[in-house]
mmCIF file of C-alpha atoms in Angstrom:
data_model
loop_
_atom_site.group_PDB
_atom_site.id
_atom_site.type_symbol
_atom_site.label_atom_id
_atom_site.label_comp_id
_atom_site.label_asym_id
_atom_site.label_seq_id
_atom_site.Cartn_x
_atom_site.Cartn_y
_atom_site.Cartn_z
ATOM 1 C CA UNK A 1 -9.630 18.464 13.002
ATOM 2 C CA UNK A 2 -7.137 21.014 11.072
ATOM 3 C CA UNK A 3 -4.884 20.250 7.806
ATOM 4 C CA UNK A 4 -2.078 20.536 6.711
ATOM 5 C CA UNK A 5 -1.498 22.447 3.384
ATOM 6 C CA UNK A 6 1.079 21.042 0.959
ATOM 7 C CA UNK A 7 2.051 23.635 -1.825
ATOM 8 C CA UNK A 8 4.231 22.427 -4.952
ATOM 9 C CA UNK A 9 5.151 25.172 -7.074
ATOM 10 C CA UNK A 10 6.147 25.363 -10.646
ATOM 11 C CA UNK A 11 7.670 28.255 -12.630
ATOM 12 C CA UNK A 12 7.135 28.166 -15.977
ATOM 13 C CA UNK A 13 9.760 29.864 -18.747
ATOM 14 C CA UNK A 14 8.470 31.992 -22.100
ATOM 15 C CA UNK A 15 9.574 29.247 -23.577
ATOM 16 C CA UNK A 16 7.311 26.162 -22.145
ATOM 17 C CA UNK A 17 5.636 23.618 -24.740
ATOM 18 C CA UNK A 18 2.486 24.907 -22.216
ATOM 19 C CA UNK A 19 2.263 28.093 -23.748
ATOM 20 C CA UNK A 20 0.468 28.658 -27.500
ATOM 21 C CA UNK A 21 1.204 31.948 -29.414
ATOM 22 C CA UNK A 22 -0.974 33.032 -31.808
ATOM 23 C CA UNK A 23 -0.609 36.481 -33.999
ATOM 24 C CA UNK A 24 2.215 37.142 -36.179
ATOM 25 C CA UNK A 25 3.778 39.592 -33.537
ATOM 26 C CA UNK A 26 5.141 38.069 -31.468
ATOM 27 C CA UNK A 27 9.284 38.140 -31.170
ATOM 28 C CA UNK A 28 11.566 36.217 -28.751
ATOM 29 C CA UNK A 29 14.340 37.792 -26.782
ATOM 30 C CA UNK A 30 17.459 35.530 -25.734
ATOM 31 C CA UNK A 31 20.720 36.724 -24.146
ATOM 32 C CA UNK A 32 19.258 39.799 -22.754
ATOM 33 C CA UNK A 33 21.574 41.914 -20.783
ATOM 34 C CA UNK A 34 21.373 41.209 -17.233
ATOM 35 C CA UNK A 35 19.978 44.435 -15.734
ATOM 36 C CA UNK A 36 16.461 42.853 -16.955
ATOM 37 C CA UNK A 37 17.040 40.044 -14.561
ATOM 38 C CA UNK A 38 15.128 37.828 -17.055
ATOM 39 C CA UNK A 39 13.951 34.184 -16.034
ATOM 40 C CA UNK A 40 16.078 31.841 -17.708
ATOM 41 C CA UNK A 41 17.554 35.078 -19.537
ATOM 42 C CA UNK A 42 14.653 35.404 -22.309
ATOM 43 C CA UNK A 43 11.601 36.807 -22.589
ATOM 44 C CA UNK A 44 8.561 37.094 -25.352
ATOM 45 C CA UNK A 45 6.745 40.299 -26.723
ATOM 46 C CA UNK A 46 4.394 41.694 -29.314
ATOM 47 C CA UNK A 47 3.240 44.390 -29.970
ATOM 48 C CA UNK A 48 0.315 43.495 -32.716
ATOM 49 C CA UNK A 49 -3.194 44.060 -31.347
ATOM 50 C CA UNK A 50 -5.228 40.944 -31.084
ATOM 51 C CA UNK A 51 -2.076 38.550 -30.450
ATOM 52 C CA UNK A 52 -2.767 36.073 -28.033
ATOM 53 C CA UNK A 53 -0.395 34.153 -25.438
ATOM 54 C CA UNK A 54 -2.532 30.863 -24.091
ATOM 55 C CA UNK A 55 -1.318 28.508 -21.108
ATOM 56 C CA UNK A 56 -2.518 25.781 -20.416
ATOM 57 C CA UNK A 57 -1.912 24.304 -16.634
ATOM 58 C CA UNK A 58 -3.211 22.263 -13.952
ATOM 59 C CA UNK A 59 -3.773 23.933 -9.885
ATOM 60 C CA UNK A 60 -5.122 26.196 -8.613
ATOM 61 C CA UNK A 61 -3.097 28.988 -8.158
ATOM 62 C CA UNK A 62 -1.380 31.183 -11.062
ATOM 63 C CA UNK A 63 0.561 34.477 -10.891
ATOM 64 C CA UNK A 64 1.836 36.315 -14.453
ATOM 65 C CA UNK A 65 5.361 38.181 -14.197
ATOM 66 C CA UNK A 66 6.826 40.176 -16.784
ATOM 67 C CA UNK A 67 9.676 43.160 -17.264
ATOM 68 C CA UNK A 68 8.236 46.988 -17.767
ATOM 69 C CA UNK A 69 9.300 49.388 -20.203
ATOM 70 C CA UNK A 70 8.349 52.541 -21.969
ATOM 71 C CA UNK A 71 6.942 51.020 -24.751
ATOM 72 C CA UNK A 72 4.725 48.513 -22.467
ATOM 73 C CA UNK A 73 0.913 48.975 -22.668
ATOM 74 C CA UNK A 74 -2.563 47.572 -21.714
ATOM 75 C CA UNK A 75 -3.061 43.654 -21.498
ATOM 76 C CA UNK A 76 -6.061 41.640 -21.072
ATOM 77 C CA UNK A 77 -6.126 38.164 -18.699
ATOM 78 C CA UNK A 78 -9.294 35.708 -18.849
ATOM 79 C CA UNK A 79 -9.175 32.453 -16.953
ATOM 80 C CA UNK A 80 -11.303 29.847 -18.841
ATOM 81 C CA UNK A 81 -13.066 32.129 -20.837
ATOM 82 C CA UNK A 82 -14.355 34.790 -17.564
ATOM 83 C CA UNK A 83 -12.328 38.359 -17.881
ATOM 84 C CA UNK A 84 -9.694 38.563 -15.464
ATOM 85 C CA UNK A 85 -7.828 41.809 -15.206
ATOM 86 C CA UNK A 86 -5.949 44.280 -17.451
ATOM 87 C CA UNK A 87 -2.464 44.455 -16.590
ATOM 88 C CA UNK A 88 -0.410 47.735 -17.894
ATOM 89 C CA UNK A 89 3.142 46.796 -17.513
ATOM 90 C CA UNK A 90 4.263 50.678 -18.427
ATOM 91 C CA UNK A 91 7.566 52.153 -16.917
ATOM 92 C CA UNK A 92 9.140 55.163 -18.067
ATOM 93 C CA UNK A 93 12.710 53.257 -18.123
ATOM 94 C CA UNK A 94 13.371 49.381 -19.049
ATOM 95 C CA UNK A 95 13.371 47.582 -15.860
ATOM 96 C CA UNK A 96 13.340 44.208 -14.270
ATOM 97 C CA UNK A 97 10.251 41.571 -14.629
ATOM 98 C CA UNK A 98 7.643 42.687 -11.668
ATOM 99 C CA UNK A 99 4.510 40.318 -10.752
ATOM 100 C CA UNK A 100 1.730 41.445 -13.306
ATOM 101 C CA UNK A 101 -1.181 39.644 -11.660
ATOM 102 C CA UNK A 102 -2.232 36.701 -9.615
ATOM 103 C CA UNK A 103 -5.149 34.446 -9.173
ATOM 104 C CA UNK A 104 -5.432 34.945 -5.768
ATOM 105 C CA UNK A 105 -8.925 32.655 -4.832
ATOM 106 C CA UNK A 106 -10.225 33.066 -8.027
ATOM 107 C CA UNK A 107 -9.419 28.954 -9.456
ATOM 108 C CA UNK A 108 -11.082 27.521 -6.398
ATOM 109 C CA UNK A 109 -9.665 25.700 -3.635
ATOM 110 C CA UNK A 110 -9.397 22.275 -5.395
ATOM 111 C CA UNK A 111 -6.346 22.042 -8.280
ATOM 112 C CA UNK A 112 -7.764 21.186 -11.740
ATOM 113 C CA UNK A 113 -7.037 22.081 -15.661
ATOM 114 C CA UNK A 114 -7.401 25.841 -16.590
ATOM 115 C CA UNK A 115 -6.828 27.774 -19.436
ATOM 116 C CA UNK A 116 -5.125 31.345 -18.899
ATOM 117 C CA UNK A 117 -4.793 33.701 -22.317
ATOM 118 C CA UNK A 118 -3.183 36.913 -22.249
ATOM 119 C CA UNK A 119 -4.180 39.645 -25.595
ATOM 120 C CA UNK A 120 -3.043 42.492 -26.727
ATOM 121 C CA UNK A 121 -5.398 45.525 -26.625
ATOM 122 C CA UNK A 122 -4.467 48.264 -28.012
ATOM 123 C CA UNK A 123 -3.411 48.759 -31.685
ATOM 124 C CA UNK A 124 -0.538 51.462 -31.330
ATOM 125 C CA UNK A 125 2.406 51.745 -28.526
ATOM 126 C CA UNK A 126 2.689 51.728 -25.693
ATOM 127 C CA UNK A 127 0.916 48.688 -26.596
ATOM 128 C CA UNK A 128 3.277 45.691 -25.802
ATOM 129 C CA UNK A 129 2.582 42.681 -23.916
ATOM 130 C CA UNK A 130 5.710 41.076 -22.594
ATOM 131 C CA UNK A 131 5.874 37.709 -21.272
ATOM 132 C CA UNK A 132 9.112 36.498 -18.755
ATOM 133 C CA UNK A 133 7.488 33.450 -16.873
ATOM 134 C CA UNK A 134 4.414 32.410 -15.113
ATOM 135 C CA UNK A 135 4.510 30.339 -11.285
ATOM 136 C CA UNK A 136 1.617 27.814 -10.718
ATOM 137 C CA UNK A 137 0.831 26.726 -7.801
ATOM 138 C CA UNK A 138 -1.075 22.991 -6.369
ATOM 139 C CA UNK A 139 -2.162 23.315 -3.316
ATOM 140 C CA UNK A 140 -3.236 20.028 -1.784
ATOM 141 C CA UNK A 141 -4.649 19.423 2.012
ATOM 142 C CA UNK A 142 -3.486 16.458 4.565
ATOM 143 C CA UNK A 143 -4.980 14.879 7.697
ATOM 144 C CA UNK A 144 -3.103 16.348 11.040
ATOM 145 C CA UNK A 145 -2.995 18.337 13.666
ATOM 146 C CA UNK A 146 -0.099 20.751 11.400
ATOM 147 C CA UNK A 147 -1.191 23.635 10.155
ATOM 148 C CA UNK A 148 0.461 25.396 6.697
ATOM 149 C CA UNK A 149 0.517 28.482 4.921
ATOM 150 C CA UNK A 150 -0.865 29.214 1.840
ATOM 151 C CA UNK A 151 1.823 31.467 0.486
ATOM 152 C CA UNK A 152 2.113 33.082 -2.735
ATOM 153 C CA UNK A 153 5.029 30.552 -4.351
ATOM 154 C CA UNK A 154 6.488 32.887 -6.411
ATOM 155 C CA UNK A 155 10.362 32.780 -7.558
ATOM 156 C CA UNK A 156 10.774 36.298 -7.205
ATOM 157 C CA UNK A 157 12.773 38.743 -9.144
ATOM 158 C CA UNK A 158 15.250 37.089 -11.492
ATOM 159 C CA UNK A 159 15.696 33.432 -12.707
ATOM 160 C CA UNK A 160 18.016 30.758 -11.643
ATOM 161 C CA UNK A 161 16.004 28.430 -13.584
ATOM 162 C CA UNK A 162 15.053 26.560 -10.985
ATOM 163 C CA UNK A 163 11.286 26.089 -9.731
ATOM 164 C CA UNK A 164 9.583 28.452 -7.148
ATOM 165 C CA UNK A 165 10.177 27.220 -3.331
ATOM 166 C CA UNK A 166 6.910 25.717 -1.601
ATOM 167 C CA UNK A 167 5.799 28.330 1.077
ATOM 168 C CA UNK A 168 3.766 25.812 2.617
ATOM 169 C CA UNK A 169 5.061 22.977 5.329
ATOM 170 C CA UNK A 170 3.386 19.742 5.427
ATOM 171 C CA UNK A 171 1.760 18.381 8.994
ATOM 172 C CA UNK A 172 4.350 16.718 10.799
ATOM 173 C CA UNK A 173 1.706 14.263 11.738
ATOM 174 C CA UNK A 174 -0.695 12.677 9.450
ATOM 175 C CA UNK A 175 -3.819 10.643 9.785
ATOM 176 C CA UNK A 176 -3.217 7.024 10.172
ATOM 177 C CA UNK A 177 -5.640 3.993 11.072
ATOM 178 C CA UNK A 178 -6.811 3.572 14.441
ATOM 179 C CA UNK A 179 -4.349 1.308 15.568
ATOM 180 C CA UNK A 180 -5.719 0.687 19.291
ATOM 181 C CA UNK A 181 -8.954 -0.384 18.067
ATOM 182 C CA UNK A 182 -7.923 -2.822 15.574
ATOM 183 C CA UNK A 183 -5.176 -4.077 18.026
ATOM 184 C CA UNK A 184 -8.696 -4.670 20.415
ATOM 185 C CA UNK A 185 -10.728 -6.472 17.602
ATOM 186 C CA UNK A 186 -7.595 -8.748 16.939
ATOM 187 C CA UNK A 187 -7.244 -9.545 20.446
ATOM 188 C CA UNK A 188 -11.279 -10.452 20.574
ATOM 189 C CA UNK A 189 -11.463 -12.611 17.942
ATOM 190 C CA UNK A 190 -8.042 -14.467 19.008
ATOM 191 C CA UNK A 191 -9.552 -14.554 22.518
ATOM 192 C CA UNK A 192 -12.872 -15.832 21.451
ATOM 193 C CA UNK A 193 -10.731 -19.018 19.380
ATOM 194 C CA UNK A 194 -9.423 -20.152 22.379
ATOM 195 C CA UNK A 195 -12.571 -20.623 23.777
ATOM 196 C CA UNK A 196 -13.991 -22.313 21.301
ATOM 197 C CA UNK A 197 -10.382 -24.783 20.631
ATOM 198 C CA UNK A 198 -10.801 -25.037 24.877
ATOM 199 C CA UNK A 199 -14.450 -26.019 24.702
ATOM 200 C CA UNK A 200 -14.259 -28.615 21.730
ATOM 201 C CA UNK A 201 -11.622 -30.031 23.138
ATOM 202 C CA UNK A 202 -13.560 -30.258 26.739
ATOM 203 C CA UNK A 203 -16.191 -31.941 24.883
ATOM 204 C CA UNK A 204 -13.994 -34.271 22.565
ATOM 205 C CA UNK A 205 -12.238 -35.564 25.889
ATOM 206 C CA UNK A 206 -16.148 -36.189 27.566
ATOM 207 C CA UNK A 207 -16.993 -37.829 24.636
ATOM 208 C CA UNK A 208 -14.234 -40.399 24.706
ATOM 209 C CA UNK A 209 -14.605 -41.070 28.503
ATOM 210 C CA UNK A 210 -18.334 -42.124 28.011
ATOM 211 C CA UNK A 211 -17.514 -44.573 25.588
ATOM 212 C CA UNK A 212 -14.990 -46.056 27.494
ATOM 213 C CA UNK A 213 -17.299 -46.617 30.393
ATOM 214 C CA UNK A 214 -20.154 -47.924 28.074
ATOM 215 C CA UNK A 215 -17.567 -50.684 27.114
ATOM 216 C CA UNK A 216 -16.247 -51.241 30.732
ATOM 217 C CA UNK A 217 -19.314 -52.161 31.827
ATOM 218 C CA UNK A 218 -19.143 -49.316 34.452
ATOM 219 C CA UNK A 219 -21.809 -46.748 34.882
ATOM 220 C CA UNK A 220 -24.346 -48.852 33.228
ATOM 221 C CA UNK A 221 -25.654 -52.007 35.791
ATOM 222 C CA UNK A 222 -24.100 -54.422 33.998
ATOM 223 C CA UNK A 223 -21.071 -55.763 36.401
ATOM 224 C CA UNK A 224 -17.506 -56.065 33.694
ATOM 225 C CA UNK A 225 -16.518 -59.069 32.677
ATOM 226 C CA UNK A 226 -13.177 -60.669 34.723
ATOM 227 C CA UNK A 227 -11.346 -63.610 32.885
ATOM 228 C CA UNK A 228 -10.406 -64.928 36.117
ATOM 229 C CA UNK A 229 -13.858 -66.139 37.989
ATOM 230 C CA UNK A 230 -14.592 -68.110 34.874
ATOM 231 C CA UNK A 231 -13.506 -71.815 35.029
ATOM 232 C CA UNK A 232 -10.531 -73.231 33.445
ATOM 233 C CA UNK A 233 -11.603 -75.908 30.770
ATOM 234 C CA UNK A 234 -8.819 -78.345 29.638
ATOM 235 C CA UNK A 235 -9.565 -81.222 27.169
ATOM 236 C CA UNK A 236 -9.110 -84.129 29.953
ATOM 237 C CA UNK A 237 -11.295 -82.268 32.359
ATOM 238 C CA UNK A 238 -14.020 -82.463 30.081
ATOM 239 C CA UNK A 239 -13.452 -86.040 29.195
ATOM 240 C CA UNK A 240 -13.445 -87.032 33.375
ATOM 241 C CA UNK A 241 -16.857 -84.648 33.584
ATOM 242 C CA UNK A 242 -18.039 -86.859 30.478
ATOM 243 C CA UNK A 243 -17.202 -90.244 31.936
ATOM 244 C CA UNK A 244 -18.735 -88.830 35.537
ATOM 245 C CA UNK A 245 -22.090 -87.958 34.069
ATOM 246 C CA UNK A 246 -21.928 -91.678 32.188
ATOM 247 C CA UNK A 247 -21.512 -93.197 35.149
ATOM 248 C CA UNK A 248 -23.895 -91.234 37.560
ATOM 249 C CA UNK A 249 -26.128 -92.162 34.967
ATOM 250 C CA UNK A 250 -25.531 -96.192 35.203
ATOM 251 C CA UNK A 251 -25.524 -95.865 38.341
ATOM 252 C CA UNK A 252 -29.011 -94.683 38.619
ATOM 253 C CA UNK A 253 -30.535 -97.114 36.162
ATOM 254 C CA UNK A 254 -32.443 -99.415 38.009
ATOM 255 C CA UNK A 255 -32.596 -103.024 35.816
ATOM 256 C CA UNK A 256 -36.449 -104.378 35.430
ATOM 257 C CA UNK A 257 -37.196 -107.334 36.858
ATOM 258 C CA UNK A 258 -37.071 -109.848 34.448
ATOM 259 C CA UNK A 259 -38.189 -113.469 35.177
ATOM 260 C CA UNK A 260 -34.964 -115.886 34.587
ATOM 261 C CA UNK A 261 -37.008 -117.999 32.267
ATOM 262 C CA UNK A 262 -36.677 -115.248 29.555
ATOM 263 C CA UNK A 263 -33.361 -114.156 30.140
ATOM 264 C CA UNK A 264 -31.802 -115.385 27.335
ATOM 265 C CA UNK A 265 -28.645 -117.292 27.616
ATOM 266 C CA UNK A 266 -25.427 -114.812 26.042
ATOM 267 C CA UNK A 267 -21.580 -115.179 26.487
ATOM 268 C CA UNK A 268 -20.447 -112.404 28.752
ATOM 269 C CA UNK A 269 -19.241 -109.238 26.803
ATOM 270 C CA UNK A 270 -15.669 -109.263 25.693
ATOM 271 C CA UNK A 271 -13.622 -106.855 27.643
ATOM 272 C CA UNK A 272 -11.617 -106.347 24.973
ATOM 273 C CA UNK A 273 -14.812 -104.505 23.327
ATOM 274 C CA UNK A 274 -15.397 -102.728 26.453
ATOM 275 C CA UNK A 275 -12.243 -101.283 26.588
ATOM 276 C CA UNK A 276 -12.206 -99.983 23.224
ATOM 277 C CA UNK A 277 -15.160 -98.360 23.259
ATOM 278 C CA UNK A 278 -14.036 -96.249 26.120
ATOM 279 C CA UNK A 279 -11.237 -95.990 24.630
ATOM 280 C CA UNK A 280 -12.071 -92.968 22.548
ATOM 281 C CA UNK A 281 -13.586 -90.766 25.373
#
């Protein structure tokens, strides 16, 4: 799979907080006239062996630029502390800022904090070390089929004050999640709910039909119970069935023999009695 470079470029003036100078030679130039096509219209010199001009950035690309002149010498360049290069911006006539020096692959392919410090070398002129503005580039990789150019970033000759351009296009695609295969896992696990929402309701509904048979009576042997072949009791059929069984049962008894000589003699029972009795039934 390629990718995609994404280069952001800064250009940074003379005059940047970034930037430490250290020696007492060193002299700022403002208002310059414009055939030195200064950045920002300033620049910074010295001309004191020993001075030092430190910068502090984060990338991982850095190029120096700075204008030439007849009394322009020697200048050292170390990168966190590992020699560099000697640049020797010497022209026999004042002239516009050129590019001094560049990192080319020197910081490494990932951007991080360096440390860039430019010295004076030699103690008599041409000796001076001019400084018009320095361009840092971060170069940063994304996912895609794109591809980008590295590019150099610089802001070339002359200032507008405004940043270098990026040289390098970003991937008009970039990696995204796999959106088929999620879409598939999604559609799985709603699939497989169903199922189980279908089955426990299958079983739910089973459930509830055997219980209604168990108490139906059906399925089981036991024949259901029907209201209607049982007999209809009412308080005066009872009381006839009563009075039936009283007299089947009078009926049956057979009186002993007794002899008449020990019958005793009795008045004959009182109707009225009889009828009350019965009365109740």
């Amino acid at each position: 799979m390629s990718y995609a470079q994404v280069i952001t470029s800064t250009t940074l003036d003379d005059t940047s907080t970034n930037i430490t100078y250290t020696g007492s030679g060193w002299t700022y130039h403002t208002n310059v006239e414009s055939i030195f096509h200064l950045y920002n219209n300033s620049d910074t010199f010295s001309g004191i062996q020993g001075d030092t001009a430190t910068l502090r950035f984060y990338g991982n690309y850095i190029e120096y630029w700075g204008n030439q002149g007849p009394w322009h010498g020697p200048c050292s360049i170390t990168v966190d502390g590992v020699y560099q290069d000697t640049a020797n911006s010497y022209a026999d006539l004042d002239d516009h800022p050129i590019l001094l020096w560049k990192s080319n692959n020197t910081l490494g392919t990932e951007p991080k904090d360096h440390e860039l410090v430019i010295r004076v070398l030699d103690p008599s002129r041409p000796n001076v070390c001019e400084l018009d503005r320095f361009v840092v580039n971060v170069t940063t990789a994304t996912g895609g089929s794109g591809s980008g150019s590295s590019g150099n970033g610089s802001s070339g000759n002359g200032g507008s004050g405004s940043s270098g351009s990026n040289s390098g296009s970003s991937s008009s695609s970039s990696g995204g999640p796999p959106i088929g295969i999620i879409a598939g896992v999604a559609g799985g696990v709603a699939g497989l709910a169903l199922l189980a929402v279908a089955f426990w309701l299958y079983s739910k509904r089973k459930s509830t039909g055997k219980k209604a048979k168990r108490l139906s009576g059906k399925g089981n042997g036991v024949p259901p119970i029907n209201n209607g072949d049982l007999p209809s009791v009412t308080p005066d059929t009872e009381k006839a069935a009563f009075i039936m069984n009283q007299n089947r049962r009078t009926s049956s008894y057979v009186t002993p023999s007794v002899p008449p000589s020990t019958i005793p003699s009795s008045p004959p029972p009182s109707s009225v009695g009889y009828s009350y009795n019965h009365a109740g039934y």
